[in-house]
Coordinates of C-alpha atoms in Angstrom, one line a residue:
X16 CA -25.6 -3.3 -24.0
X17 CA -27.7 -0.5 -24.3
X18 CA -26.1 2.1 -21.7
X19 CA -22.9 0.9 -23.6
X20 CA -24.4 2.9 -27.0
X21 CA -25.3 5.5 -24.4
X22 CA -21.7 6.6 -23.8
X23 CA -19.5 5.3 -26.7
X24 CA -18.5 8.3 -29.5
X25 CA -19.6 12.0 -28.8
X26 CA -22.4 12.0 -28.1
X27 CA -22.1 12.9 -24.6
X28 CA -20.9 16.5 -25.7
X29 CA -24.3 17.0 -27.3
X30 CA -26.7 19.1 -25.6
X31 CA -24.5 21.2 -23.4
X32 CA -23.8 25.3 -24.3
X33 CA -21.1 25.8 -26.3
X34 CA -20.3 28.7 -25.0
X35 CA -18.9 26.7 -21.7
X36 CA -16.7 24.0 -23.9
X37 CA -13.0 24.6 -25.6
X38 CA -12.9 23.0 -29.0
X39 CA -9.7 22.5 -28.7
X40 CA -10.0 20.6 -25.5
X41 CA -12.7 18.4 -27.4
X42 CA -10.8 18.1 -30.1
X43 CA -7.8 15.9 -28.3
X44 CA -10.3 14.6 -26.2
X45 CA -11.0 12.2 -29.3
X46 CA -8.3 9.1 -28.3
X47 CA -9.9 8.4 -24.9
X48 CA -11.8 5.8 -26.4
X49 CA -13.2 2.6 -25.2
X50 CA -11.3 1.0 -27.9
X51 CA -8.0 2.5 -26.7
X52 CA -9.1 1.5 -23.7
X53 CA -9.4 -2.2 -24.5
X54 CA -6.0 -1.7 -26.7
X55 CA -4.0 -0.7 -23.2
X56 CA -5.7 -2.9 -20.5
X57 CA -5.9 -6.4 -22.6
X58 CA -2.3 -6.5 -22.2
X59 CA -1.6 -4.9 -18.7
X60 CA -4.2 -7.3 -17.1
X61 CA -3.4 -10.6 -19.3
X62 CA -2.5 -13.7 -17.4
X63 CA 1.0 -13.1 -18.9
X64 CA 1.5 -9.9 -16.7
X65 CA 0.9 -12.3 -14.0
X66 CA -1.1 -10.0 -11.7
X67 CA 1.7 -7.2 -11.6
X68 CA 3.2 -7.6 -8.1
X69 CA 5.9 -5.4 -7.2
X70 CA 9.1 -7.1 -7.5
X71 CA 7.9 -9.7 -9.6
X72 CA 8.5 -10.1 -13.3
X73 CA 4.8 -9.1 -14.2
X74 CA 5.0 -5.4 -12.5
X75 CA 8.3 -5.3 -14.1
X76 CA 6.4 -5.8 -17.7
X77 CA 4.2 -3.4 -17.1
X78 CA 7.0 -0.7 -16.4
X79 CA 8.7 -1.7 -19.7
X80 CA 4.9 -1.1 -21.7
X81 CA 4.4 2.3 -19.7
X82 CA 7.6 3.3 -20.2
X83 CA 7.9 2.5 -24.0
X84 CA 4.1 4.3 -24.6
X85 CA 5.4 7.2 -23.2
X86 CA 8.0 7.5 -25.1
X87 CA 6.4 6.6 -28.5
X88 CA 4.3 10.2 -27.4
X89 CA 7.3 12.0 -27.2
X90 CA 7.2 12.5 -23.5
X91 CA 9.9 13.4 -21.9
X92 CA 11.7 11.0 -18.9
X93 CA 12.4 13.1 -16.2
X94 CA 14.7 11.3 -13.8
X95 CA 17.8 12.5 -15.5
X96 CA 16.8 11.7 -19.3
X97 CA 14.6 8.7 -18.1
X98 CA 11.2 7.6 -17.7
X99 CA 12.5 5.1 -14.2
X100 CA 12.4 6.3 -11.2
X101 CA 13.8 3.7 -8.9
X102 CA 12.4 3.2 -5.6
X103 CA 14.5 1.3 -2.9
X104 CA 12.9 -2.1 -2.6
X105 CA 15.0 -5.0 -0.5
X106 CA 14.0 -8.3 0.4
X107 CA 15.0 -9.2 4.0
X108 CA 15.8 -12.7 5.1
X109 CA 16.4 -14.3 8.5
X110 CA 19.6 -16.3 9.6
X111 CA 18.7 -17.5 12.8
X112 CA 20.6 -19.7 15.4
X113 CA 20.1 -21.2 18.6
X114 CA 21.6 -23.1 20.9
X115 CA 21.0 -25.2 24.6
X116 CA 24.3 -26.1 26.1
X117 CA 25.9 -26.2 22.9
X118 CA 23.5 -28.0 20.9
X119 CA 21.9 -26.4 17.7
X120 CA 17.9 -26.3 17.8
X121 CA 16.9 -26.3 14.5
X122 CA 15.4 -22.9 13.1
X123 CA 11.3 -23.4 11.8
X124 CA 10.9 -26.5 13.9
X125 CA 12.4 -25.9 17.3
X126 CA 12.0 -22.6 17.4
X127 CA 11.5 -19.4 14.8
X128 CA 12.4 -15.2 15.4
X129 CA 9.9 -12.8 14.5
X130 CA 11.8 -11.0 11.9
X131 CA 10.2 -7.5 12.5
X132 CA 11.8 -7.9 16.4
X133 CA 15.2 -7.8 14.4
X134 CA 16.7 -4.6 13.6
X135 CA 19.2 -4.6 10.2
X136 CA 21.6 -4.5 12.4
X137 CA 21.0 -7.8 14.0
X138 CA 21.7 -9.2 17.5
X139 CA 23.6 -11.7 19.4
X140 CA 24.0 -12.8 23.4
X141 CA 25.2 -15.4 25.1
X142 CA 24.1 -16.4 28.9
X143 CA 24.7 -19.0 31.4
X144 CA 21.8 -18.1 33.4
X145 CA 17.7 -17.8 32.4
X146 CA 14.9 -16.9 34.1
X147 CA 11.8 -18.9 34.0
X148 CA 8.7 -16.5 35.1
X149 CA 5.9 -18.9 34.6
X150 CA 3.1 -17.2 32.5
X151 CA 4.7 -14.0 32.6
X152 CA 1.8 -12.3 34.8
X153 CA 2.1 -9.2 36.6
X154 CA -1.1 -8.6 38.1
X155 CA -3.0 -8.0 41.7
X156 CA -2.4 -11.3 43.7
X157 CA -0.2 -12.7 41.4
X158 CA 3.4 -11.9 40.1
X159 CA 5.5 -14.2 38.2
X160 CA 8.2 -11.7 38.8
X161 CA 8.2 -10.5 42.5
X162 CA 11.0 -10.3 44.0
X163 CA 12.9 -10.1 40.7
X164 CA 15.5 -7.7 38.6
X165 CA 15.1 -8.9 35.0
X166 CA 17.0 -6.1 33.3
X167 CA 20.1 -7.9 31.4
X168 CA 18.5 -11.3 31.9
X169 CA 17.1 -13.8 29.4
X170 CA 13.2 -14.8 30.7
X171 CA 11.2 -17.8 30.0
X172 CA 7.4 -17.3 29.5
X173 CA 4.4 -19.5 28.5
X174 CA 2.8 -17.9 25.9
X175 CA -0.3 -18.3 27.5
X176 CA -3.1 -19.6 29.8
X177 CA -3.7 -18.8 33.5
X178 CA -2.7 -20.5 36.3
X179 CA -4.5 -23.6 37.3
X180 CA -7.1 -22.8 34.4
X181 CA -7.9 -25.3 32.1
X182 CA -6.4 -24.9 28.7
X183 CA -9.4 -22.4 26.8
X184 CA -11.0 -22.9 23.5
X185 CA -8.4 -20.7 21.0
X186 CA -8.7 -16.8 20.7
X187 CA -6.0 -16.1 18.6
X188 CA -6.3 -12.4 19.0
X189 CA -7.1 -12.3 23.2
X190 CA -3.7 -14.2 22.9
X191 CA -1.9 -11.9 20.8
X192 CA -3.3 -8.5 22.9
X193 CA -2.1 -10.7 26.1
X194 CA 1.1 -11.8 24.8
X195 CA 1.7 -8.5 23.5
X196 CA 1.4 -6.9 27.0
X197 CA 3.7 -9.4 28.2
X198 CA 6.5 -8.5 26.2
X199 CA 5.9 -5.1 26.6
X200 CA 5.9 -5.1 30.4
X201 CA 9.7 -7.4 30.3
X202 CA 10.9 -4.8 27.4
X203 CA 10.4 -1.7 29.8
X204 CA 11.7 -3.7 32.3
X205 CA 15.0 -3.8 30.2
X206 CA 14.9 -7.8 29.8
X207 CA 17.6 -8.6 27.2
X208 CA 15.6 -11.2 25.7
X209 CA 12.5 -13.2 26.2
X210 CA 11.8 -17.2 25.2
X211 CA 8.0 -18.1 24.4
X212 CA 7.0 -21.4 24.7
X213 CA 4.7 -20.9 22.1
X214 CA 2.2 -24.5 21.1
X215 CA 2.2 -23.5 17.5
X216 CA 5.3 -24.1 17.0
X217 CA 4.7 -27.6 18.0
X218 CA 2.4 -28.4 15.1
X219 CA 3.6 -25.0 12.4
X220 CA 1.3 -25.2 9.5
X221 CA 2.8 -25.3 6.3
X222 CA 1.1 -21.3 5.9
X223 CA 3.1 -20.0 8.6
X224 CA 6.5 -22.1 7.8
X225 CA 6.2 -20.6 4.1
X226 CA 5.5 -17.0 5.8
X227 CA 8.5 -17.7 8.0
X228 CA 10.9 -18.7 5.6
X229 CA 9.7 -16.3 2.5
X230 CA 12.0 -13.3 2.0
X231 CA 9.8 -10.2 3.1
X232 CA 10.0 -7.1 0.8
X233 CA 10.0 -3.7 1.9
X234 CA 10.5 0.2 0.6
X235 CA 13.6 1.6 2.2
X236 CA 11.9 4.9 3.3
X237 CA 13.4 7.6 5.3
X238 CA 10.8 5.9 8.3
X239 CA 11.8 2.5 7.8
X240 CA 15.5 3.3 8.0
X241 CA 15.1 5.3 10.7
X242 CA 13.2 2.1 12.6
X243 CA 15.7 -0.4 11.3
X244 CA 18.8 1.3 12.5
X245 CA 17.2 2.2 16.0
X246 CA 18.7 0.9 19.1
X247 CA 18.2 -2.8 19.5
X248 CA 15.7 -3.5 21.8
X249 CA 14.4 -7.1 23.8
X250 CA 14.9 -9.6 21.3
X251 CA 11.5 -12.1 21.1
X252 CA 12.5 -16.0 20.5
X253 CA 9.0 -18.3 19.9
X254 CA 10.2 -22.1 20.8
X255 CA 8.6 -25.6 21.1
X256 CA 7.1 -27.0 24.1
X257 CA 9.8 -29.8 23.3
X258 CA 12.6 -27.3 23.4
X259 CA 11.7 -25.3 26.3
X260 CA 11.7 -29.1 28.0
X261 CA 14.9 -29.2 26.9
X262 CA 16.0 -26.4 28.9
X263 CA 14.0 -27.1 32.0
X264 CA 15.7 -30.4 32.2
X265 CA 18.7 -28.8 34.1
X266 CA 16.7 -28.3 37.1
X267 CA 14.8 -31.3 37.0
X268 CA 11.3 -30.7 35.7
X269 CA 9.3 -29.9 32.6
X270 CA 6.2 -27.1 31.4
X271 CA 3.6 -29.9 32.8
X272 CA 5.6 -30.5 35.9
X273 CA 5.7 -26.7 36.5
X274 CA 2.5 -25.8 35.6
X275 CA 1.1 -28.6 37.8
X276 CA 2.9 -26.7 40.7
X277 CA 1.6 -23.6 39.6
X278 CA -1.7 -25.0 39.9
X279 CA -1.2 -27.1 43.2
X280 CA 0.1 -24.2 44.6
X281 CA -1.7 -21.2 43.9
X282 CA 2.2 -19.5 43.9
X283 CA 4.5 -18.7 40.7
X284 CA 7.0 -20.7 40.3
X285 CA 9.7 -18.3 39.1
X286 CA 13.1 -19.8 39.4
X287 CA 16.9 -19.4 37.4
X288 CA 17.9 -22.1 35.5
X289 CA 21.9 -22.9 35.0
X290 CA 22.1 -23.4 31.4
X291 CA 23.8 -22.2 28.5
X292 CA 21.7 -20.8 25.8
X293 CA 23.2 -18.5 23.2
X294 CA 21.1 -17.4 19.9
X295 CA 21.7 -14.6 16.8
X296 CA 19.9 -13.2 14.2
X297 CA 21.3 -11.5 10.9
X298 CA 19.6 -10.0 8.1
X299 CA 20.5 -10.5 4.6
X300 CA 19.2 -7.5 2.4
X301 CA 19.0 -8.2 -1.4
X302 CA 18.3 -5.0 -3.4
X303 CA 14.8 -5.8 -6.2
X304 CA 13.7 -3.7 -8.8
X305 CA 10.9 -1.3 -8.8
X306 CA 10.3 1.5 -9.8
X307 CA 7.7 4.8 -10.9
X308 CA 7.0 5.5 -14.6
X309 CA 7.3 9.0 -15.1
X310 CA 6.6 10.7 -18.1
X311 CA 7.0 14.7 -18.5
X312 CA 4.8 17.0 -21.2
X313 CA 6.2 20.4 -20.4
X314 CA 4.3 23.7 -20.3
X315 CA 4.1 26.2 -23.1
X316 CA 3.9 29.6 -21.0
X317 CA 6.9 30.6 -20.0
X318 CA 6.1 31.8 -17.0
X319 CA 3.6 28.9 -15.5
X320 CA 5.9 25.8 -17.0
X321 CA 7.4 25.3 -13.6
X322 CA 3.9 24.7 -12.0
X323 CA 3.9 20.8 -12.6
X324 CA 0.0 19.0 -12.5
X325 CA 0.5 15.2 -11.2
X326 CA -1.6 12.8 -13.2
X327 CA -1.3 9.2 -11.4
X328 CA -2.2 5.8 -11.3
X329 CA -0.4 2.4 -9.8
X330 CA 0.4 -0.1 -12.3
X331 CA 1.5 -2.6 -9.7
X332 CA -1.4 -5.3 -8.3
X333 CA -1.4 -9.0 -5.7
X334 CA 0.3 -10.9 -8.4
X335 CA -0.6 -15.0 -8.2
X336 CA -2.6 -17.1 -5.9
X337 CA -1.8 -20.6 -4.8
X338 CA -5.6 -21.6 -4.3
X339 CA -8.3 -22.4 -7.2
X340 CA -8.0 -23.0 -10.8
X341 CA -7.1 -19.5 -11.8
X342 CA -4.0 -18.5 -10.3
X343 CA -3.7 -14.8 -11.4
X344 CA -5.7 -11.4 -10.2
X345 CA -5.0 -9.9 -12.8
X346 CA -6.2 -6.5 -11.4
X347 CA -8.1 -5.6 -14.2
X348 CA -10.1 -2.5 -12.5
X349 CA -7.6 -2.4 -10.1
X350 CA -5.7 -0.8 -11.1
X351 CA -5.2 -2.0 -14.4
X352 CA -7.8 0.6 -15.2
X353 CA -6.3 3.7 -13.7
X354 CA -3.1 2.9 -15.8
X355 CA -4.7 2.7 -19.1
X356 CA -6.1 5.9 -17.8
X357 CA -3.2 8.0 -17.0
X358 CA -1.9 6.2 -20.8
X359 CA -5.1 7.9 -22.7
X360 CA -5.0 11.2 -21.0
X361 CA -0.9 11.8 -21.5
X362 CA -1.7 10.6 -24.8
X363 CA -4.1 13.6 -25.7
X364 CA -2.1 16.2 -24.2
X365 CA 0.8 15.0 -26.2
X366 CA -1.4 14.9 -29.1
X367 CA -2.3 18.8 -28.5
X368 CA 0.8 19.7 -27.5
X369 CA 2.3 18.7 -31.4
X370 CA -0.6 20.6 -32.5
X371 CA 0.8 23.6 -30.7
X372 CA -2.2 23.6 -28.4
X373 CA 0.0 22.1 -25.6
X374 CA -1.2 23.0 -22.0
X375 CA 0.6 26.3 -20.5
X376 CA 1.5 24.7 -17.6
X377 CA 3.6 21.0 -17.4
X378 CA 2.2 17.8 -16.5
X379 CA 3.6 14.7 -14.8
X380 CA 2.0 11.7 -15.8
X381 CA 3.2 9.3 -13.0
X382 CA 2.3 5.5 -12.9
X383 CA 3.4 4.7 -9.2
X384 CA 4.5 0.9 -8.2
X385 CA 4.0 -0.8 -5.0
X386 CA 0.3 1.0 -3.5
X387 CA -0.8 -2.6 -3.2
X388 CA 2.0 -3.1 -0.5
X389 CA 1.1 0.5 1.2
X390 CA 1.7 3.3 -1.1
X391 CA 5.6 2.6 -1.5
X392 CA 5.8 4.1 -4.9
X393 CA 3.8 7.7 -4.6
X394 CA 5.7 7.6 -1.1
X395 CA 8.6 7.1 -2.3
X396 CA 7.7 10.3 -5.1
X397 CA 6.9 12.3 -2.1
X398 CA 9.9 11.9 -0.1
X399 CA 12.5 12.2 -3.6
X400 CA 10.1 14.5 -5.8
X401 CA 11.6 14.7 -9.4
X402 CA 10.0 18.0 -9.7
X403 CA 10.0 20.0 -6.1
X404 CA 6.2 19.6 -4.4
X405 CA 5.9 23.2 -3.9
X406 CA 5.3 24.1 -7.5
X407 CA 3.2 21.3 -7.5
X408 CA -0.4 22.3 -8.0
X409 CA -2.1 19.4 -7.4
X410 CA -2.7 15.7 -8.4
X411 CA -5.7 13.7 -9.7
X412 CA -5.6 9.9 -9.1
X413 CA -7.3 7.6 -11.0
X414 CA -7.3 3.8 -8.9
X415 CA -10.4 1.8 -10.6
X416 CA -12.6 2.9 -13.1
X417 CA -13.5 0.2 -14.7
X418 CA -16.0 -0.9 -13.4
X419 CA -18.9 -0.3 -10.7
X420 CA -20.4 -1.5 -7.3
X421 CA -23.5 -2.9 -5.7
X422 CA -25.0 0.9 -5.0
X423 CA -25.2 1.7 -8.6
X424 CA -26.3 -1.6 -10.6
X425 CA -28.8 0.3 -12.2
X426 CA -27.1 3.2 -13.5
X427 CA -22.7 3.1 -13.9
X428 CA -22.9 7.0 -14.8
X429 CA -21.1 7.7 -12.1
X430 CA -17.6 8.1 -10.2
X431 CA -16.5 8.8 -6.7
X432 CA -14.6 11.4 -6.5
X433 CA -12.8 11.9 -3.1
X434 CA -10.6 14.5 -1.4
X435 CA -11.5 17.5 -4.3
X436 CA -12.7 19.8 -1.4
X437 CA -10.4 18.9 1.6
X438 CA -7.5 21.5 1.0
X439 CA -9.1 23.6 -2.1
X440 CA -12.4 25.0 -2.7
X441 CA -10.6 25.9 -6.2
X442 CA -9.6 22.4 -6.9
X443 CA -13.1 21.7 -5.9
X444 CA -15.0 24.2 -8.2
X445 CA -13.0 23.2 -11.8
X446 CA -12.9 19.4 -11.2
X447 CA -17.1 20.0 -11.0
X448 CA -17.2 22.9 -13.6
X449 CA -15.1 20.3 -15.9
X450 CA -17.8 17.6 -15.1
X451 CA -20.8 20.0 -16.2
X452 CA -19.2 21.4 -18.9
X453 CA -18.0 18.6 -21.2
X454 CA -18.9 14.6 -19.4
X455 CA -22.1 14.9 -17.0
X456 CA -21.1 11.8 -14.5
X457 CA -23.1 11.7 -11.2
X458 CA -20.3 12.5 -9.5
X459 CA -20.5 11.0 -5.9
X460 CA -19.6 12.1 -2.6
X461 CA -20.8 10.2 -0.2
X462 CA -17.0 8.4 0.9
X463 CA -15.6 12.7 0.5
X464 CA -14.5 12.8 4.0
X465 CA -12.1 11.7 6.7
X466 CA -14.2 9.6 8.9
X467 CA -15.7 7.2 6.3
X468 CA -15.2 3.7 7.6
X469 CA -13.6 2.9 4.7
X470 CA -11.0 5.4 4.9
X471 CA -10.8 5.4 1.0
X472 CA -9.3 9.2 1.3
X473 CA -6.3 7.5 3.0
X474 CA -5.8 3.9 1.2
X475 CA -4.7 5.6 -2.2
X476 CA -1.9 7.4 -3.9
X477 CA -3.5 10.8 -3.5
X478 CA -2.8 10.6 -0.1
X479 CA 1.0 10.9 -0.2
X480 CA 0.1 14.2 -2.2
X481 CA -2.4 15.3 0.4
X482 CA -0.2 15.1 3.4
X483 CA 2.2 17.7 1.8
X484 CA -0.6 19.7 1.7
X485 CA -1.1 19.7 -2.7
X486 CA -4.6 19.2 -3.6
X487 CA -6.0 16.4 -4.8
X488 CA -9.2 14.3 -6.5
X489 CA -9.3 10.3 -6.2
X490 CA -11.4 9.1 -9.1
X491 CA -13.0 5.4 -7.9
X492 CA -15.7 2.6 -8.9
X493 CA -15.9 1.5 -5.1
X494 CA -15.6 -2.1 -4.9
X495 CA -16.8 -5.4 -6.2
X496 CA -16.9 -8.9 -5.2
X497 CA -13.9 -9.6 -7.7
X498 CA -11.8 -7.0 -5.6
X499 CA -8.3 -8.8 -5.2
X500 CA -9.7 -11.7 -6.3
X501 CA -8.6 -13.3 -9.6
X502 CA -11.8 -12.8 -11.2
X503 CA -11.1 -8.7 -11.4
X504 CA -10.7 -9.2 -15.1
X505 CA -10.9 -7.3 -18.5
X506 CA -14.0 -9.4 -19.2
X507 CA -15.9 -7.8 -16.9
X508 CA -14.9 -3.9 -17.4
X509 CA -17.4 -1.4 -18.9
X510 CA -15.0 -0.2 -21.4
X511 CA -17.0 2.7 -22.2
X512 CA -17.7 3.9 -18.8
X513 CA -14.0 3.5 -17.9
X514 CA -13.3 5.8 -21.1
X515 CA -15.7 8.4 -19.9
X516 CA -14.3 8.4 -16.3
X517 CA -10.9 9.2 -17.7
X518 CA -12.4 12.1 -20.0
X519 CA -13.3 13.8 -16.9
X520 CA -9.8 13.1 -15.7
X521 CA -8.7 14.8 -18.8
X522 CA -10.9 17.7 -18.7
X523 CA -10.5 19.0 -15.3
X524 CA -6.4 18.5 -16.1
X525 CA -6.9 20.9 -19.4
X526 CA -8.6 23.2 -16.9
X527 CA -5.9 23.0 -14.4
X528 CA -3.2 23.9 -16.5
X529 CA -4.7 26.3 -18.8
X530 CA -6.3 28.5 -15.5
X531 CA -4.9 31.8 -14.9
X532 CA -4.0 30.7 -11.6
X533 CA -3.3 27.2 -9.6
X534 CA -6.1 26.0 -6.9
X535 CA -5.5 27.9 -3.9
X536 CA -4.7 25.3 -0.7
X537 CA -7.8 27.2 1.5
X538 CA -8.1 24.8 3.8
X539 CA -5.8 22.6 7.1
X540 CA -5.1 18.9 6.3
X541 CA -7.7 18.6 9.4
X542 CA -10.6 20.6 6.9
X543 CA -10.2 24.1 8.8
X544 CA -10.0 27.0 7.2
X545 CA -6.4 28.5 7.3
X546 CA -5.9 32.0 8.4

């Protein structure tokens, strides 16, 4: 309780030179509170918001509170008189067929297509001739496929094991890298599909049925189109050991029969098998809402209003469990906390800017959607800015402050602070000016670079900022045992601490739009020094 009394009121603008502070900064500073604080993230991380997950009702709640809080302030929406921006989020789903000499295997028990081997524009063939290649090697004194053209053909495979080895303890991953080389050898050899007679799908567990059959959601972005509409390439078809009998029974034998003579033999076994097979595969896309909360405070100079300072933090979290008593992570720190963030440092600029002490520059405050699924909604921003990126001058990111980690259980005076020197020395310079001037966090650097295991400079929405080359600072707690877990809750946030995090959030935005001039980008995405 006592570090608690430490940073609550003003007290932390005592003892510093006044001759280094703007009063009128301080003065708006006054609503990034602890108790605002409390007032925003007690209803963003309630069980009600059901842990926020894009495309669910909970992250569409959220949008609805952000947007309306914006506009009580007066903000402005930006996305032709709104506060939305849409991103293009679809759910894909898998009609899949199959059939052995007419007759329908049925889809999640005799078989199952990866859907990500399906392109939107789905597939069909029909063939009256397979190949069966054994265990699909191709290696020095032994080929599955010598002797053999399998461009235009469909091939057989086991999905794994040796030959005349004795079935091996599971290595799920050795399996994948093998099977994976497989495929890839049969693709370049222009194959036109490939059946794996995979033993999991003999006994599915329920896990990978419900992954199978779940409608997978995705960001339409100009990458992902691009993938989806490429040329189709081997299609990948996992079935039963009981169906791949099925087919084998043409000629007479079985998987045991053939691995037997694999084994007796020393010699593949390769052979074409007479037998219709025809399959298909066709997406259904479904369109889902989501979408970025944008709220605009424009600039009062005339001449610097069209510079544009990005203020974000994603609203969006992992939604609901299925395991334990407590169902929903309700993403309290993250990134429940960066929200109510971006919500108390909009609010004092707005509250300046009715004083007529607005910022002479504009400001975006953005609450992005989707970074849980991989950084869909700041993507998304960056690929269809609302305001063009070249006049943006840079963007702090707030993604948990609420709460601390392991490294600093003695003293939670302090922040990360992450990619403020990797374009601009500028950037650099005021976000720590703003720290000594007006909030004195220790401000830690120790995850500040590109090769940090963690790669926290990449995993948040910064990042989509960085790689267009605008400068950026990534405010961050590190993590805690409750990360994505349902226990990250408002209970265990350090209200105060998370107030004072976003003060210096606020400060070095004041500075940033009140500066004579932008941050100057000094530096490659790689850290060199431009010329």
């Amino acid at each position: 309780m006592k570090r608690h009394f430490l940073y609550t009121g003003f007290v932390l603008f005592m003892g510093f030179g006044a001759f280094a502070q703007n009063q009128n900064a301080i003065k708006f500073s006054k609503t990034i509170t602890k108790d605002n604080a409390y007032k925003h993230l007690s209803v963003l991380a309630s069980d009600e918001y059901e842990g926020r997950e894009t495309g669910k009702k909970g992250a569409w709640m959220a949008a609805d509170y952000i947007k309306t809080f914006f506009k009580s302030l007066g903000l402005k929406g930006p996305v032709n008189g709104d506060y939305f921006q849409p991103v293009d989020l679809v759910t894909n789903s898998l009609t899949q067929i199959l059939t052995i000499d007419g007759q329908p295997a049925e889809a999640i028990k005799d078989f199952y297509i990866p859907a990500q081997t399906v392109s939107s524009k789905g597939f069909t063939f029909n063939t009256s001739t397979i190949l069966f290649a054994g265990y699909g090697l191709n290696k020095e004194g032994y080929n599955d496929f010598a002797g053999q053209n399998v461009a235009g053909k469909v091939v057989l495979i086991l999905k794994s094991g040796q030959p005349g080895e004795a079935p091996a303890a599971a290595n799920p991953r050795a399996e994948t890298i093998a099977l994976n080389a497989k495929i890839k050898f049969l693709s370049e050899s222009k194959a036109l599909a490939v059946l794996v007679v995979d033993p999991g799908v003999d006994n599915m567990t329920a896990n990978l049925k419900s992954y199978l059959t779940s409608e997978s959601l995705t960001m339409k972005s100009k990458e992902s189109i691009e993938k989806m509409n490429a040329p189709q390439g081997m299609v990948t078809i996992n079935i039963s050991s009981a169906t791949a009998n099925k087919i084998l029974a043409v000629a007479g034998t079985s998987i045991d029969a053939l691995k037997k003579q694999i084994a007796d033999s020393g010699k593949p076994a390769t052979k074409e098998l007479k037998v219709m097979i025809s399959a298909s595969g066709t997406k259904v896309e479904k369109k889902v809402r989501g979408e970025n909360v944008l709220g605009f405070l424009e600039g009062s100079d005339p001449k610097l209003k069209k510079e544009v300072l990005v203020v974000t933090g994603h609203y969006d979290h992992i939604g609901l469990t299925t395991s334990g008593d407590d169902k929903v992570n309700n993403g309290a720190d993250d990134d429940g906390s960066g929200t109510t963030g971006v919500l108390m440092v909009a609010e004092a600029f707005a509250k300046a800017k009715k004083a007529g002490k607005g910022p002479k520059r504009s400001i975006l405050f953005m609450t992005v959607v989707g970074e849980e699924k991989g950084l869909w909604g700041s993507e998304w921003y960056s690929e269809n800015p609302v305001f063009p990126l070249e006049n943006t001058i840079a963007d702090l990111n707030i993604d948990m402050i609420g709460r601390g980690d392991k490294d600093h259980a003695t003293d939670n005076n302090f922040v990360y602070i992450i990619g403020s020197d990797m374009l601009s020395s500028d950037l650099d310079k005021i976000g720590k000016k703003a720290n000594k001037d007006y909030v004195n966090i220790n401000l830690d650097e120790r995850y500040n670079n590109r090769t940090d295991p963690n790669r926290f400079y990449y995993r948040s929405d910064h990042y989509n900022f960085a790689k267009h080359g605008i400068p950026v600072i990534f405010y961050f707690n590190g993590v805690h045992p409750e990360y994505h877990m349902p226990g990250d809750e408002i209970s265990k946030i350090d209200f105060p601490m998370l107030a004072k995090r976003a003060q210096l959030v606020y400060f070095t935005a004041w500075e940033l739009a009140n500066g004579l001039k932008r941050p100057a980008v000094d530096k490659n995405e790689d850290g060199t020094p431009k010329k």
